[in-house]
XYZ file of N, CA and C in Angstrom:
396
model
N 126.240 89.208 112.096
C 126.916 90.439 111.807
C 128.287 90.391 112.478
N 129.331 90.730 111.923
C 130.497 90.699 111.924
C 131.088 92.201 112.345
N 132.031 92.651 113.256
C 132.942 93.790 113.458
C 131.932 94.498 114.229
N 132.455 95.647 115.083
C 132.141 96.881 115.555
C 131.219 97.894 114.921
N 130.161 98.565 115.053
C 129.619 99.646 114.493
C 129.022 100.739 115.256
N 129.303 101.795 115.029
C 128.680 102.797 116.035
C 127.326 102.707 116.185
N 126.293 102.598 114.894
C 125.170 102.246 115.235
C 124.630 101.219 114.074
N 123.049 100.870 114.483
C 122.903 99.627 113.289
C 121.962 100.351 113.242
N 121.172 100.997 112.195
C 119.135 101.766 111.578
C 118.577 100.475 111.143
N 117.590 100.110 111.533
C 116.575 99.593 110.847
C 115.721 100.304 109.940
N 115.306 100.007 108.602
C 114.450 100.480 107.957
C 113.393 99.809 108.080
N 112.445 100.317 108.578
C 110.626 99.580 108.312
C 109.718 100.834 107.230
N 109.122 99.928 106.340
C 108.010 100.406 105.729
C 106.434 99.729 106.294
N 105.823 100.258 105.676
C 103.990 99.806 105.339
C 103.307 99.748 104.583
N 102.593 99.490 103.987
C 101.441 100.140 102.922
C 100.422 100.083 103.436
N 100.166 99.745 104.913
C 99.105 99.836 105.695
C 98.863 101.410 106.608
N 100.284 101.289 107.287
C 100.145 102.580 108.157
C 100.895 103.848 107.502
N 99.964 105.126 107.615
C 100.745 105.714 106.795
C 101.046 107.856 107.958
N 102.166 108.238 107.550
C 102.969 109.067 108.572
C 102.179 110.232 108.286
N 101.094 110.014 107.586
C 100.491 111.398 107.626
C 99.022 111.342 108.270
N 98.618 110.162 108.691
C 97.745 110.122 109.202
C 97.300 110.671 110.438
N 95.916 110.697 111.146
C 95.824 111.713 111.911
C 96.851 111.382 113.250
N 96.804 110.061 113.502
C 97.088 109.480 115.058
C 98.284 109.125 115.156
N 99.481 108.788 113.695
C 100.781 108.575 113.666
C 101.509 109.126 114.644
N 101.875 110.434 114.782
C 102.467 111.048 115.908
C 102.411 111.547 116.985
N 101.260 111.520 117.536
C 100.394 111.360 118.565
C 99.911 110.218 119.223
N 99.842 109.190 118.553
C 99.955 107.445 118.880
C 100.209 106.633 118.469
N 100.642 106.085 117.216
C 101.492 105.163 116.770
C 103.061 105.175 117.166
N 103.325 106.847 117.159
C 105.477 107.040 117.265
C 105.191 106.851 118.132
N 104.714 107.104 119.495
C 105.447 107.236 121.232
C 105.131 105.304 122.005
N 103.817 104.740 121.009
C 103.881 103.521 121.496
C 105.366 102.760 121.000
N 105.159 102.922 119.898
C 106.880 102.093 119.341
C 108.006 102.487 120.046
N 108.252 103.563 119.962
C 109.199 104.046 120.756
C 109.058 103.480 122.309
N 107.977 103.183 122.977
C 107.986 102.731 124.282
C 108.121 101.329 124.016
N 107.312 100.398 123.440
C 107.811 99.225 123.179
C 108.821 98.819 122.978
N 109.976 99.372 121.512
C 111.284 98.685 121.269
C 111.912 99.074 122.779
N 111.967 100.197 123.501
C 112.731 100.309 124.437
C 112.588 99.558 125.375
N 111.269 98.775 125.648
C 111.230 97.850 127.135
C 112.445 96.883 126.758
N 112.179 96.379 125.438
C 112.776 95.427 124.827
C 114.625 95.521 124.670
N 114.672 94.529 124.886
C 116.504 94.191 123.940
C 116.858 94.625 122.767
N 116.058 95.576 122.509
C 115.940 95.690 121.092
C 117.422 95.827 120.371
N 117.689 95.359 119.299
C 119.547 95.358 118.933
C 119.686 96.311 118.178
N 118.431 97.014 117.405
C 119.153 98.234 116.801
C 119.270 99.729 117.280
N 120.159 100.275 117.048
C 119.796 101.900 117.407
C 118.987 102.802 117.042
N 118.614 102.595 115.958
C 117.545 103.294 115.252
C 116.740 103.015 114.627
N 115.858 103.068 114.808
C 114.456 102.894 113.372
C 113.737 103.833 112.572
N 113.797 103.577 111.349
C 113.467 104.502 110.729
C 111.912 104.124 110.200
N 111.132 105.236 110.057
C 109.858 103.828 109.191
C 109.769 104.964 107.781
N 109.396 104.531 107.127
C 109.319 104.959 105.903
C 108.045 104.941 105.506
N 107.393 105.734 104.537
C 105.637 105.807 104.465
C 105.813 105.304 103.322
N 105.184 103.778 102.745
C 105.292 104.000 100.784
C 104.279 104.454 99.740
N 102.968 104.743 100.724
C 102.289 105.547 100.074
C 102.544 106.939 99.603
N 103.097 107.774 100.581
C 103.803 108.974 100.184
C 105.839 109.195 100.488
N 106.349 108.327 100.823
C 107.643 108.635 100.363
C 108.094 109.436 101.716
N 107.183 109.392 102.876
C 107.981 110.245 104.047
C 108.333 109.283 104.670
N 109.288 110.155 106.256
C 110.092 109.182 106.645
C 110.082 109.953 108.000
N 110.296 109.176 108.851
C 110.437 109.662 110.088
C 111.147 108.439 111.630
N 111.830 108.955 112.417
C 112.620 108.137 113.190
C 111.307 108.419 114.594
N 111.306 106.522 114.672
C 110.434 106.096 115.551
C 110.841 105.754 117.097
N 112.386 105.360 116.489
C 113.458 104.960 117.849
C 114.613 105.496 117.697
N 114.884 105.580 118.886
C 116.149 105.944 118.920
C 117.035 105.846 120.317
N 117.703 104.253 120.854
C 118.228 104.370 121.635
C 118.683 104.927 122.483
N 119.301 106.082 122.050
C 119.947 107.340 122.997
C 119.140 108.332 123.538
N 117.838 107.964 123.205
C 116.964 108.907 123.705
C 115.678 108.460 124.787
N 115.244 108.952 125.458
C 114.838 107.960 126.518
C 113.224 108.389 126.368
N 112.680 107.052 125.759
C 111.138 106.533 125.945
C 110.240 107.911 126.292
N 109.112 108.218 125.195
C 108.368 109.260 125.664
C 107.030 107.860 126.339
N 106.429 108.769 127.063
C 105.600 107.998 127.561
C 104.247 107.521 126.650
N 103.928 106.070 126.828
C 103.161 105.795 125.963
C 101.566 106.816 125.890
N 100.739 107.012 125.204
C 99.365 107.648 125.042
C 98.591 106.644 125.707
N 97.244 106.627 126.255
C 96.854 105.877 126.706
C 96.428 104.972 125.367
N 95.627 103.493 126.216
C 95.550 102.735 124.554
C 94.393 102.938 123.969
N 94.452 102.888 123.058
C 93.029 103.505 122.184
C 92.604 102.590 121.089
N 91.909 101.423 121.091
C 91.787 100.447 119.922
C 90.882 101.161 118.614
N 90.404 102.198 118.851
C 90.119 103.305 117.596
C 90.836 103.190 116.663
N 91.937 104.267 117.540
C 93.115 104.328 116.765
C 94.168 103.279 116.136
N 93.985 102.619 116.365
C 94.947 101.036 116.132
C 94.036 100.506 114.590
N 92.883 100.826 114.518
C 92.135 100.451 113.345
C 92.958 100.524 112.253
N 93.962 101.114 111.637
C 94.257 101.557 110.321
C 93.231 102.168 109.462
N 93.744 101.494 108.002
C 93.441 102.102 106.870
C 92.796 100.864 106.396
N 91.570 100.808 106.102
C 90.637 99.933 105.308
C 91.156 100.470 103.607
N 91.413 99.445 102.665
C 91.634 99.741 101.017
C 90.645 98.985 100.757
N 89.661 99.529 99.657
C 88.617 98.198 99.455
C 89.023 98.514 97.478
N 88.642 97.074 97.063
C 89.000 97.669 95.108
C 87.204 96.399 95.121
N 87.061 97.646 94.552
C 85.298 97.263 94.242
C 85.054 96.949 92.591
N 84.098 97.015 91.809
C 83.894 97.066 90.106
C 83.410 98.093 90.046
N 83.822 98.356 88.543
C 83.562 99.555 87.875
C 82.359 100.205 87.870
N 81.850 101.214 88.613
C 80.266 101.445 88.946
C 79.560 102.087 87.515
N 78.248 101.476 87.320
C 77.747 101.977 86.290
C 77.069 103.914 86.251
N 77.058 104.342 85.355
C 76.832 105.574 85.366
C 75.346 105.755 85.283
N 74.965 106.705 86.042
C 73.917 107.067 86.073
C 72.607 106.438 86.481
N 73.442 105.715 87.676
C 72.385 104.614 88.728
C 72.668 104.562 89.480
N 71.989 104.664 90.789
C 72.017 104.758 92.282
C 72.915 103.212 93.228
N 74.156 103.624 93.594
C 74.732 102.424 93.852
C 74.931 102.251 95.112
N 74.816 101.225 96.206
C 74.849 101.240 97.889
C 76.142 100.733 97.954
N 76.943 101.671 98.266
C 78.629 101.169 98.400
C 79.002 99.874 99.459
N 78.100 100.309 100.615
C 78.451 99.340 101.783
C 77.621 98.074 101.376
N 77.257 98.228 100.913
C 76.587 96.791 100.483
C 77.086 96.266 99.646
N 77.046 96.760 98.690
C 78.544 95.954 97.539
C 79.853 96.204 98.259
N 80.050 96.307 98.716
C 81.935 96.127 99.662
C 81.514 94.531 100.522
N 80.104 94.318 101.057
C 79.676 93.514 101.520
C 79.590 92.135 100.564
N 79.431 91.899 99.711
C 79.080 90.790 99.184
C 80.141 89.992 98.693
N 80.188 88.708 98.210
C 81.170 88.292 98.347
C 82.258 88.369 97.403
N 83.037 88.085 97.561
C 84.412 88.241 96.173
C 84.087 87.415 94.396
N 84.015 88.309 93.617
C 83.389 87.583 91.835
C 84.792 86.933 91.810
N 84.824 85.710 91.799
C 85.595 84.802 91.396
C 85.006 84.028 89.971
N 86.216 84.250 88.928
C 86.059 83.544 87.929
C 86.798 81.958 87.783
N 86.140 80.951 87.323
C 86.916 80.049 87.137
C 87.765 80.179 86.410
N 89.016 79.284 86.387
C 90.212 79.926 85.593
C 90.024 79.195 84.112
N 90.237 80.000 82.843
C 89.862 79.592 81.450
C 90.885 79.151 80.657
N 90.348 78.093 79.993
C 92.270 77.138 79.433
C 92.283 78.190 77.816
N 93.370 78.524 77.937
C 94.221 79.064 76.746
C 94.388 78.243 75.678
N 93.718 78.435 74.728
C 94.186 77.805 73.311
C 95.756 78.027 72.836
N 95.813 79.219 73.016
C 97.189 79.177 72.962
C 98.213 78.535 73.969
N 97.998 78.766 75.271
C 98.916 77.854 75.850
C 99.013 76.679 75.810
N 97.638 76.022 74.695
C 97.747 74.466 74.480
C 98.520 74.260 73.432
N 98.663 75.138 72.450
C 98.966 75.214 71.298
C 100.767 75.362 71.627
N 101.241 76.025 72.603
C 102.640 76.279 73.360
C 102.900 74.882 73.537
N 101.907 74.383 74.663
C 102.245 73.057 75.399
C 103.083 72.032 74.146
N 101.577 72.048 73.075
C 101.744 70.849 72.066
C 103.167 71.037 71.505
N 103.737 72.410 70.945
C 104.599 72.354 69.744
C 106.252 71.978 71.122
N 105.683 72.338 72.144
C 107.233 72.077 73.105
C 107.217 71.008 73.387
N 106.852 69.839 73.541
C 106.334 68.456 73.819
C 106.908 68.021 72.915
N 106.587 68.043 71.279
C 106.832 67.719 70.107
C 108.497 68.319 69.670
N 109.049 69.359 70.118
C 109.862 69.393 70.490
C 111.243 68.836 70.738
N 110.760 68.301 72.396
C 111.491 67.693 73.050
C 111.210 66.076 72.515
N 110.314 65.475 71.571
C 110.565 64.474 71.615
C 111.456 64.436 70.254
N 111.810 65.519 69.610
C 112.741 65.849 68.219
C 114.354 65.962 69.044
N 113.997 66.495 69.699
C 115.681 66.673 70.638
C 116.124 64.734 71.282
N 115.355 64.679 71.466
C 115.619 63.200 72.331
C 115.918 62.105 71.609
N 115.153 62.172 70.202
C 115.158 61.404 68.992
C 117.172 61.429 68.600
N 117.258 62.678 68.268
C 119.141 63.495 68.016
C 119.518 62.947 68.897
């Protein structure tokens, strides 16, 4: 970075942690805020941005002096579990934690007639161009 600036913002997002959650401002802002400050940190500000909902809120801010951290709480540090499960059938008794449990349906990957049919006519192609 080049020249003088009164200040430099960092923008941080997530799609993990999100500003409406219960423990965000009560223990996620005052640890950051105590952390970047032990630190060298080079910017003046941080902003974090939520992209699940589009809020925003300043986590640091140089000129302002370190609230004290919350004690540590590895609870709270858990996040947000996202699980994408299959389409549950209707009108049958389904054990969620047990299917979140099992392992990932992996399909083998299936050859395209058509992309053979792509392959062949571009091949044939290039040996018409090369021929010219």
């Amino acid at each position: 970075m080049s020249g003088e600036y009164e200040e430099v913002i960092l923008i941080a997002f997530s799609e993990i942690l999100e500003i409406r959650s219960k423990y965000f401002d009560s223990y996620h802002k005052p640890w950051t805020w105590h952390l970047l400050s032990k630190e060298s940190f080079p910017f003046s500000k941080v902003i974090f941005v939520c992209k699940q909902h589009g809020d925003s809120a300043l986590v640091f801010d140089k000129n302002i002096q370190s609230p004290q951290p919350p004690e540590r709480d590895y609870e709270k540090e858990l996040g947000v579990t996202r699980i994408s499960g299959p389409i549950l059938p209707l009108e049958e008794e389904v054990k969620l934690y047990e299917m979140f449990d099992n392992k990932p349906l992996i399909r083998p990957p299936q050859k395209s007639k058509l992309k053979n049919k792509k392959r062949k006519a571009q091949k044939n192609a290039r040996k018409i161009n090369r021929k010219n």
